[in-house]
Amino acid sequence: MKSHLPLNKLLLILALSPVQISFADDIQAGKFYEEALQSYRNQNNAEAIIQLKNALQQNQNYVAAHILLGEIYLKQKSLSEAEVQINLANQLGADRSLTVKPLAQLYLYQIKYNQLIKEIEPSNFGRELRPALHIFRGHAYLQLNLLSEALNEYEIAAQIDANQIDAVIGKANTLLRRGDMEGASQAAEKAMQMQPENAGAWFVKGSIKHAKFEMDEALKDYDKALELQSDHLDALVARAGILMDLKQDERAKQDLEFLRKTYQFEPKAAYLHSVLLQRMGQTEAAVKELEAAADILASVKPEYLSAHGPTLMLSGLVNYGLQRLDIAADYLRQYVKQYPEQSGPYKLLAAILLSKHEPEQVIDLLRPVQLRNPNDHRLLFLLGSAYMQVGKHDMANSLLDKASAINTGGENIHSEIGLNRLSMGQEQPAITELEAGFKDNPGNTQAGIPLVALYISRGESEKALRVAKAMHDKSSKNLTLLNLLGTAQVSAQQLQQARRSFENAVEIDPDFITAHLNLSKLDVAEKKLDQARKRLEALNQKIPNNVPILLELATVEQAAGRYDTANTWLENARKLDQKSLQVLLSLVNLKLKMGRPSEALAVAQAAELIDKNDIEVMDALAKSYLATNSREKALGVFIRMTEQARFNVKQLYKAARYQIEFGDNFEAIKTLKKAVLADENHIPSQIALVEMELNYGKPVFALSRAENLLKQYPKRAFPHQLLGDIAAHEQNISSANSHYQAAFDLEPNVNSLMKLYDSLKKTSQEDKAFSLLDQWVKKHPKDSAPMAALADELLNVGKFNDAEKYYEILLKQFPEEPRFLNNLAYIYLNTGNEKALSYAEQAQKLAPDQASTNDTLGWILVKKGQAEQGLHYLRNAHSRSSQDPEIRYHIAVALEKLQRKEEAKQELKDILKSDAPFNGVGQAKTLLQKLSQ
């Protein structure tokens, strides 16, 4: 019931808390949930779904309802709906032990095997959950063909619980995949002895016969498996495959149509169906199924693909269009082996491989093709680019020179190479090539224009100005170059000269919009907002429906703080050009500023459809997902951001902080290593990498990095703090204390104080820790974090009056801080203060996703005779902290008061069998005795 979250986390929770619903709606939601629970237990899922949706209409943040709805959807194979509900439950703070099993099953269905292995660690959960989680991991390893790892997971599951038949079946399947027929048969026989009517056991029996080419016998076993479980996925796929091999197409079609209806997410079913439809002459339907397969495809049998060349090529093209480059490359490799005479697929495959930075493969692929097509400009350029990437510059130049000579466009090859390298993120090599191209021809705008942009982005204003002036001198009437000169002058802080350049451009062509817009930007930079607005409004009247003008108008209105007007301009611009990334990204940022995260996300997703690899699009998408609490989707964006950020340390660090915040620790370490490699003097990345290596990576690396940081920064506190963290992690408490003390002595701030305080507590130096806090609070009465820790200390030892004094001081500073309200409610409950209920209600409304606030409010309501209302909040508390026996005791009391005695008795039996201590254990035993009479 007491809340002890760190102040900074609670303040963050407070900042992110959604708009609250009314108390009455909350209670109604609880009633709907209890009715849904009864329907679910009576196997009436349709009615349960209706009641759960009713509950969520009353309270969209009802975690228990999201969890149960996710489980029901998963059973119905409605994966997208299940994923939404499970993710929402987790985002709202559900206890992961309640969602981890459905999440693991979801990952298996979605073919997210690596994600399952990475995210689901059985040791993080209680013993009762571990066998099932090891089995899920075993299934994932098996699908990845990591057979030793799969066997290990199944063995661990069986060691924890010998009655786990799924572990035995998994072992049989793995041994069969390994080719150990005898071992697989023994395991299958054991499974049959354990549960002779288990569909999985019959399936694995059929699989063994299938592997021995005993098709008729295998079919019988698959039939039996499906008789016992009509939707057994693996048995359905296997039987359909045999039926196709046996040319029993109509029967195979029945299985495949059932599969496609029941398991819409299963790629093997979609692919097999496409093959069957193609064989039956239903080409259009086959193509549709192939498109569906390409959308969900992860692994298919190569023999099916190799038998259908046209559909193989289509798979490559569809996946390339979807930017699933690895899959597209695999399909195209197979296609060019079958059809080596066609050069088009080779060029597409080579372009994919170059974008993946695999030049050696491109060279091996294209050399024989180029010999057959010696005058193909594109082949020459791709092959030359590959040689350039591997450092064979003579060969590269020869091919690129030939490509340049053949190309009728007359483009400069240095410029093309430079632009090619720039597209691959190789900024400095790109500059070298562009400089060479510009040196050969000072009027070469193909090299000069991107060169100016690069110089400006790198802060090399004088270089940008030199190149821009050289191009302008060659063509003084060229408006584009005159405008570029003005831009370079702005970069060099030559604002008067820049204004003259833009005004000259406007004099030459009064309709030259870009120059007008740049004049407006100068007005904004000089705080002349009215002048900018008048300029743009006049331009908009003269040239209506122009997107850049509308964008600049929105910029001016945002600068003036007129967000609604800015939004109107941007929405108008979007209507004119729905594919403008600049418009969409501006809209995302504005809507986030306006507190409209759902609208921002919709716009960001529209931008992603246009260019999912644009770093700014990904940043906008990530911010939008964060604003809407879509954790799992944000994690995927973060990984893409790190890939596209290349070696931009600021972008890498930003992505890493996102990953850390949302628990994607493995990827965060990779990102931070890349950031440190990019700039070893970036202290935030260094600190974060040490912390992550210590807690989630390799502590020995953390120690080495921290020691190096101490050598670099001997007078700073942070290296000592890091070394203290490492010592504490290694249980070297005395060393941790020394480092924390050194950090505190060097920089006596709240951060170093709290590190030292926690360390003293761990070494049982409670008096010294208490004194440290007490002295600091007396000298710094406005520092809330130490005062909150001091109040917690007093509360824990039962000094309610002293704790109450500090909490009330803190509550004046933070009147809507749920931690202080909740703990005061707890104190008032124990001291008989009538304000207990009102404080508990306030705390729960401010922090509805905390177990402590829901438990406190629910228990107070139960104690006041409002058991039905209290049960709703206690369910919420349990959804977030399912292992807390005190919460379950409170639920049992509420159920008993509602005359649901059997349910109450079961709750009490479950919590008392573990012998875990909790506040109220004596009363729980007494109540169980009473209910058992």
Tab-separated table of C-alpha atoms in Angstrom, residues 634-868:
chain	number	residue	atom	x	y	z
A	634	ALA	CA	8.756	2.566	-30.740
A	635	LEU	CA	11.488	-0.026	-30.096
A	636	GLY	CA	11.463	-1.097	-33.730
A	637	VAL	CA	11.815	2.506	-34.836
A	638	PHE	CA	14.763	3.022	-32.477
A	639	ILE	CA	16.668	0.151	-34.103
A	640	ARG	CA	16.013	1.605	-37.537
A	641	MET	CA	17.147	5.001	-36.290
A	642	THR	CA	20.503	3.616	-35.171
A	643	GLU	CA	21.018	1.973	-38.531
A	644	GLN	CA	20.285	5.187	-40.388
A	645	ALA	CA	22.109	7.478	-37.928
A	646	ARG	CA	25.396	5.893	-39.004
A	647	PHE	CA	28.018	7.797	-36.929
A	648	ASN	CA	26.088	10.874	-35.867
A	649	VAL	CA	26.772	10.799	-32.105
A	650	LYS	CA	23.849	13.012	-31.130
A	651	GLN	CA	21.346	10.937	-33.067
A	652	LEU	CA	22.875	7.725	-31.762
A	653	TYR	CA	22.740	8.911	-28.167
A	654	LYS	CA	19.144	10.024	-28.619
A	655	ALA	CA	18.192	6.601	-29.995
A	656	ALA	CA	20.073	4.874	-27.170
A	657	ARG	CA	18.229	6.893	-24.506
A	658	TYR	CA	14.946	5.848	-26.101
A	659	GLN	CA	16.070	2.208	-26.072
A	660	ILE	CA	17.178	2.387	-22.443
A	661	GLU	CA	13.962	4.029	-21.344
A	662	PHE	CA	11.920	1.247	-22.882
A	663	GLY	CA	14.110	-1.648	-21.824
A	664	ASP	CA	15.652	-2.636	-25.145
A	665	ASN	CA	18.995	-3.079	-23.395
A	666	PHE	CA	20.858	-5.236	-25.886
A	667	GLU	CA	20.220	-2.806	-28.715
A	668	ALA	CA	21.025	0.156	-26.465
A	669	ILE	CA	24.513	-1.220	-25.781
A	670	LYS	CA	25.136	-1.675	-29.491
A	671	THR	CA	23.988	1.870	-30.169
A	672	LEU	CA	26.124	3.377	-27.398
A	673	LYS	CA	29.212	1.510	-28.593
A	674	LYS	CA	28.654	3.008	-32.000
A	675	ALA	CA	28.230	6.460	-30.434
A	676	VAL	CA	31.469	6.170	-28.435
A	677	LEU	CA	33.263	4.972	-31.550
A	678	ALA	CA	31.967	8.050	-33.349
A	679	ASP	CA	33.089	10.447	-30.573
A	680	GLU	CA	34.962	9.101	-27.557
A	681	ASN	CA	34.747	12.508	-25.844
A	682	HIS	CA	30.959	12.446	-25.691
A	683	ILE	CA	30.617	12.019	-21.924
A	684	PRO	CA	26.861	11.191	-21.790
A	685	SER	CA	27.425	8.250	-24.169
A	686	GLN	CA	30.427	7.065	-22.140
A	687	ILE	CA	28.474	7.182	-18.872
A	688	ALA	CA	25.439	5.456	-20.354
A	689	LEU	CA	27.593	2.733	-21.926
A	690	VAL	CA	29.322	1.966	-18.613
A	691	GLU	CA	25.951	1.740	-16.869
A	692	MET	CA	24.482	-0.507	-19.535
A	693	GLU	CA	27.532	-2.783	-19.754
A	694	LEU	CA	27.431	-3.143	-15.987
A	695	ASN	CA	23.765	-4.021	-15.717
A	696	TYR	CA	23.017	-5.756	-18.999
A	697	GLY	CA	26.291	-6.442	-20.798
A	698	LYS	CA	29.790	-7.342	-19.628
A	699	PRO	CA	30.817	-5.821	-16.268
A	700	VAL	CA	34.502	-6.262	-17.064
A	701	PHE	CA	34.074	-3.843	-19.985
A	702	ALA	CA	32.255	-1.426	-17.702
A	703	LEU	CA	35.148	-1.492	-15.227
A	704	SER	CA	37.740	-0.844	-17.916
A	705	ARG	CA	35.782	2.080	-19.335
A	706	ALA	CA	35.137	3.606	-15.898
A	707	GLU	CA	38.813	3.381	-14.934
A	708	ASN	CA	39.789	5.122	-18.174
A	709	LEU	CA	37.235	7.844	-17.476
A	710	LEU	CA	38.741	8.382	-14.006
A	711	LYS	CA	42.135	8.886	-15.625
A	712	GLN	CA	40.647	11.376	-18.072
A	713	TYR	CA	38.488	13.228	-15.532
A	714	PRO	CA	40.121	12.806	-12.072
A	715	LYS	CA	38.410	15.876	-10.597
A	716	ARG	CA	34.886	14.944	-11.667
A	717	ALA	CA	32.390	12.983	-9.609
A	718	PHE	CA	30.878	10.817	-12.336
A	719	PRO	CA	33.837	8.366	-12.743
A	720	HIS	CA	33.758	7.700	-8.989
A	721	GLN	CA	30.006	7.172	-9.131
A	722	LEU	CA	30.408	4.694	-11.964
A	723	LEU	CA	33.169	2.836	-10.116
A	724	GLY	CA	30.935	2.815	-7.048
A	725	ASP	CA	28.124	1.299	-9.085
A	726	ILE	CA	30.486	-1.370	-10.383
A	727	ALA	CA	31.765	-2.178	-6.899
A	728	ALA	CA	28.207	-2.418	-5.587
A	729	HIS	CA	27.306	-4.724	-8.452
A	730	GLU	CA	30.214	-6.975	-7.474
A	731	GLN	CA	29.111	-6.891	-3.822
A	732	ASN	CA	32.270	-5.002	-2.861
A	733	ILE	CA	30.377	-2.697	-0.552
A	734	SER	CA	33.344	-1.081	1.156
A	735	SER	CA	34.822	-0.078	-2.202
A	736	ALA	CA	31.429	1.237	-3.331
A	737	ASN	CA	31.178	3.370	-0.198
A	738	SER	CA	34.645	4.798	-0.804
A	739	HIS	CA	33.853	5.784	-4.374
A	740	TYR	CA	30.464	7.241	-3.506
A	741	GLN	CA	32.045	9.204	-0.677
A	742	ALA	CA	34.718	10.503	-3.057
A	743	ALA	CA	32.040	11.539	-5.551
A	744	PHE	CA	30.091	13.306	-2.797
A	745	ASP	CA	33.219	15.101	-1.582
A	746	LEU	CA	34.070	16.264	-5.122
A	747	GLU	CA	30.540	17.325	-6.070
A	748	PRO	CA	28.189	17.404	-3.067
A	749	ASN	CA	24.899	17.469	-4.916
A	750	VAL	CA	21.630	15.587	-4.611
A	751	ASN	CA	22.726	12.907	-7.067
A	752	SER	CA	25.940	12.023	-5.204
A	753	LEU	CA	24.091	12.318	-1.875
A	754	MET	CA	21.480	9.741	-2.852
A	755	LYS	CA	24.140	7.355	-4.190
A	756	LEU	CA	25.982	7.544	-0.877
A	757	TYR	CA	22.757	7.227	1.120
A	758	ASP	CA	21.700	4.068	-0.723
A	759	SER	CA	25.162	2.567	-0.258
A	760	LEU	CA	25.164	3.249	3.469
A	761	LYS	CA	21.757	1.609	3.744
A	762	LYS	CA	23.051	-1.528	2.027
A	763	THR	CA	25.906	-1.788	4.527
A	764	SER	CA	23.468	-1.589	7.430
A	765	GLN	CA	24.749	1.849	8.396
A	766	GLU	CA	21.202	3.063	8.896
A	767	ASP	CA	22.122	5.631	11.532
A	768	LYS	CA	24.784	7.195	9.313
A	769	ALA	CA	22.457	7.112	6.311
A	770	PHE	CA	19.644	8.682	8.301
A	771	SER	CA	22.007	11.329	9.690
A	772	LEU	CA	23.258	12.114	6.173
A	773	LEU	CA	19.704	12.742	4.992
A	774	ASP	CA	18.705	14.603	8.121
A	775	GLN	CA	21.667	16.982	7.935
A	776	TRP	CA	21.195	17.602	4.215
A	777	VAL	CA	17.473	18.342	4.594
A	778	LYS	CA	18.182	20.798	7.410
A	779	LYS	CA	20.709	22.661	5.232
A	780	HIS	CA	18.739	22.289	1.998
A	781	PRO	CA	15.040	22.306	2.942
A	782	LYS	CA	13.991	22.786	-0.700
A	783	ASP	CA	15.616	19.576	-1.969
A	784	SER	CA	12.620	17.301	-2.364
A	785	ALA	CA	14.284	13.967	-3.172
A	786	PRO	CA	16.289	13.741	0.121
A	787	MET	CA	13.258	14.935	2.088
A	788	ALA	CA	11.081	12.283	0.439
A	789	ALA	CA	13.659	9.604	1.307
A	790	LEU	CA	13.744	10.881	4.891
A	791	ALA	CA	9.943	10.742	5.085
A	792	ASP	CA	10.043	7.166	3.795
A	793	GLU	CA	12.579	6.275	6.495
A	794	LEU	CA	10.281	7.629	9.189
A	795	LEU	CA	7.240	5.904	7.695
A	796	ASN	CA	9.007	2.539	7.529
A	797	VAL	CA	9.802	2.597	11.247
A	798	GLY	CA	6.259	3.623	12.151
A	799	LYS	CA	6.993	7.230	13.106
A	800	PHE	CA	3.769	8.365	11.494
A	801	ASN	CA	3.674	11.854	13.003
A	802	ASP	CA	7.216	12.771	11.885
A	803	ALA	CA	6.680	11.255	8.445
A	804	GLU	CA	3.367	13.080	8.131
A	805	LYS	CA	5.115	16.418	8.770
A	806	TYR	CA	7.574	15.942	5.893
A	807	TYR	CA	5.006	14.524	3.484
A	808	GLU	CA	2.758	17.515	4.090
A	809	ILE	CA	5.678	19.861	3.347
A	810	LEU	CA	6.393	17.944	0.175
A	811	LEU	CA	2.730	17.982	-0.783
A	812	LYS	CA	2.738	21.780	-0.633
A	813	GLN	CA	5.628	21.781	-3.126
A	814	PHE	CA	4.051	19.064	-5.264
A	815	PRO	CA	0.292	19.213	-4.622
A	816	GLU	CA	-0.449	16.604	-7.279
A	817	GLU	CA	2.331	14.137	-6.476
A	818	PRO	CA	0.615	10.717	-6.073
A	819	ARG	CA	3.425	9.249	-3.965
A	820	PHE	CA	2.942	11.796	-1.203
A	821	LEU	CA	-0.835	11.654	-1.370
A	822	ASN	CA	-0.801	7.856	-1.251
A	823	ASN	CA	1.607	7.644	1.675
A	824	LEU	CA	-0.336	10.248	3.594
A	825	ALA	CA	-3.515	8.253	2.908
A	826	TYR	CA	-1.735	5.203	4.348
A	827	ILE	CA	-0.699	7.181	7.409
A	828	TYR	CA	-4.208	8.601	7.843
A	829	LEU	CA	-5.715	5.120	7.507
A	830	ASN	CA	-3.550	3.959	10.414
A	831	THR	CA	-4.136	7.068	12.531
A	832	GLY	CA	-7.876	7.331	11.929
A	833	ASN	CA	-7.742	10.594	9.989
A	834	GLU	CA	-10.902	11.065	7.895
A	835	LYS	CA	-8.857	12.519	5.029
A	836	ALA	CA	-7.535	9.020	4.190
A	837	LEU	CA	-10.175	8.301	1.526
A	838	SER	CA	-9.993	11.666	-0.240
A	839	TYR	CA	-6.185	11.532	-0.381
A	840	ALA	CA	-6.271	7.954	-1.685
A	841	GLU	CA	-8.764	8.970	-4.376
A	842	GLN	CA	-6.563	11.856	-5.461
A	843	ALA	CA	-3.473	9.649	-5.561
A	844	GLN	CA	-5.209	7.001	-7.656
A	845	LYS	CA	-6.576	9.544	-10.123
A	846	LEU	CA	-3.127	11.056	-10.564
A	847	ALA	CA	-1.353	7.676	-10.818
A	848	PRO	CA	-3.923	5.119	-11.975
A	849	ASP	CA	-1.188	2.801	-13.225
A	850	GLN	CA	0.462	2.236	-9.838
A	851	ALA	CA	-0.349	-0.844	-7.799
A	852	SER	CA	0.136	1.027	-4.520
A	853	THR	CA	-2.424	3.750	-5.248
A	854	ASN	CA	-5.035	1.257	-6.438
A	855	ASP	CA	-4.418	-1.024	-3.474
A	856	THR	CA	-4.655	1.805	-0.939
A	857	LEU	CA	-7.886	3.172	-2.400
A	858	GLY	CA	-9.393	-0.281	-2.890
A	859	TRP	CA	-8.586	-1.382	0.655
A	860	ILE	CA	-9.950	1.811	2.196
A	861	LEU	CA	-13.201	1.337	0.252
A	862	VAL	CA	-13.464	-2.288	1.380
A	863	LYS	CA	-12.857	-1.240	4.992
A	864	LYS	CA	-15.610	1.363	4.615
A	865	GLY	CA	-18.121	-1.251	3.454
A	866	GLN	CA	-17.877	-0.493	-0.278
A	867	ALA	CA	-16.499	-3.875	-1.335
A	868	GLU	CA	-17.744	-3.831	-4.927
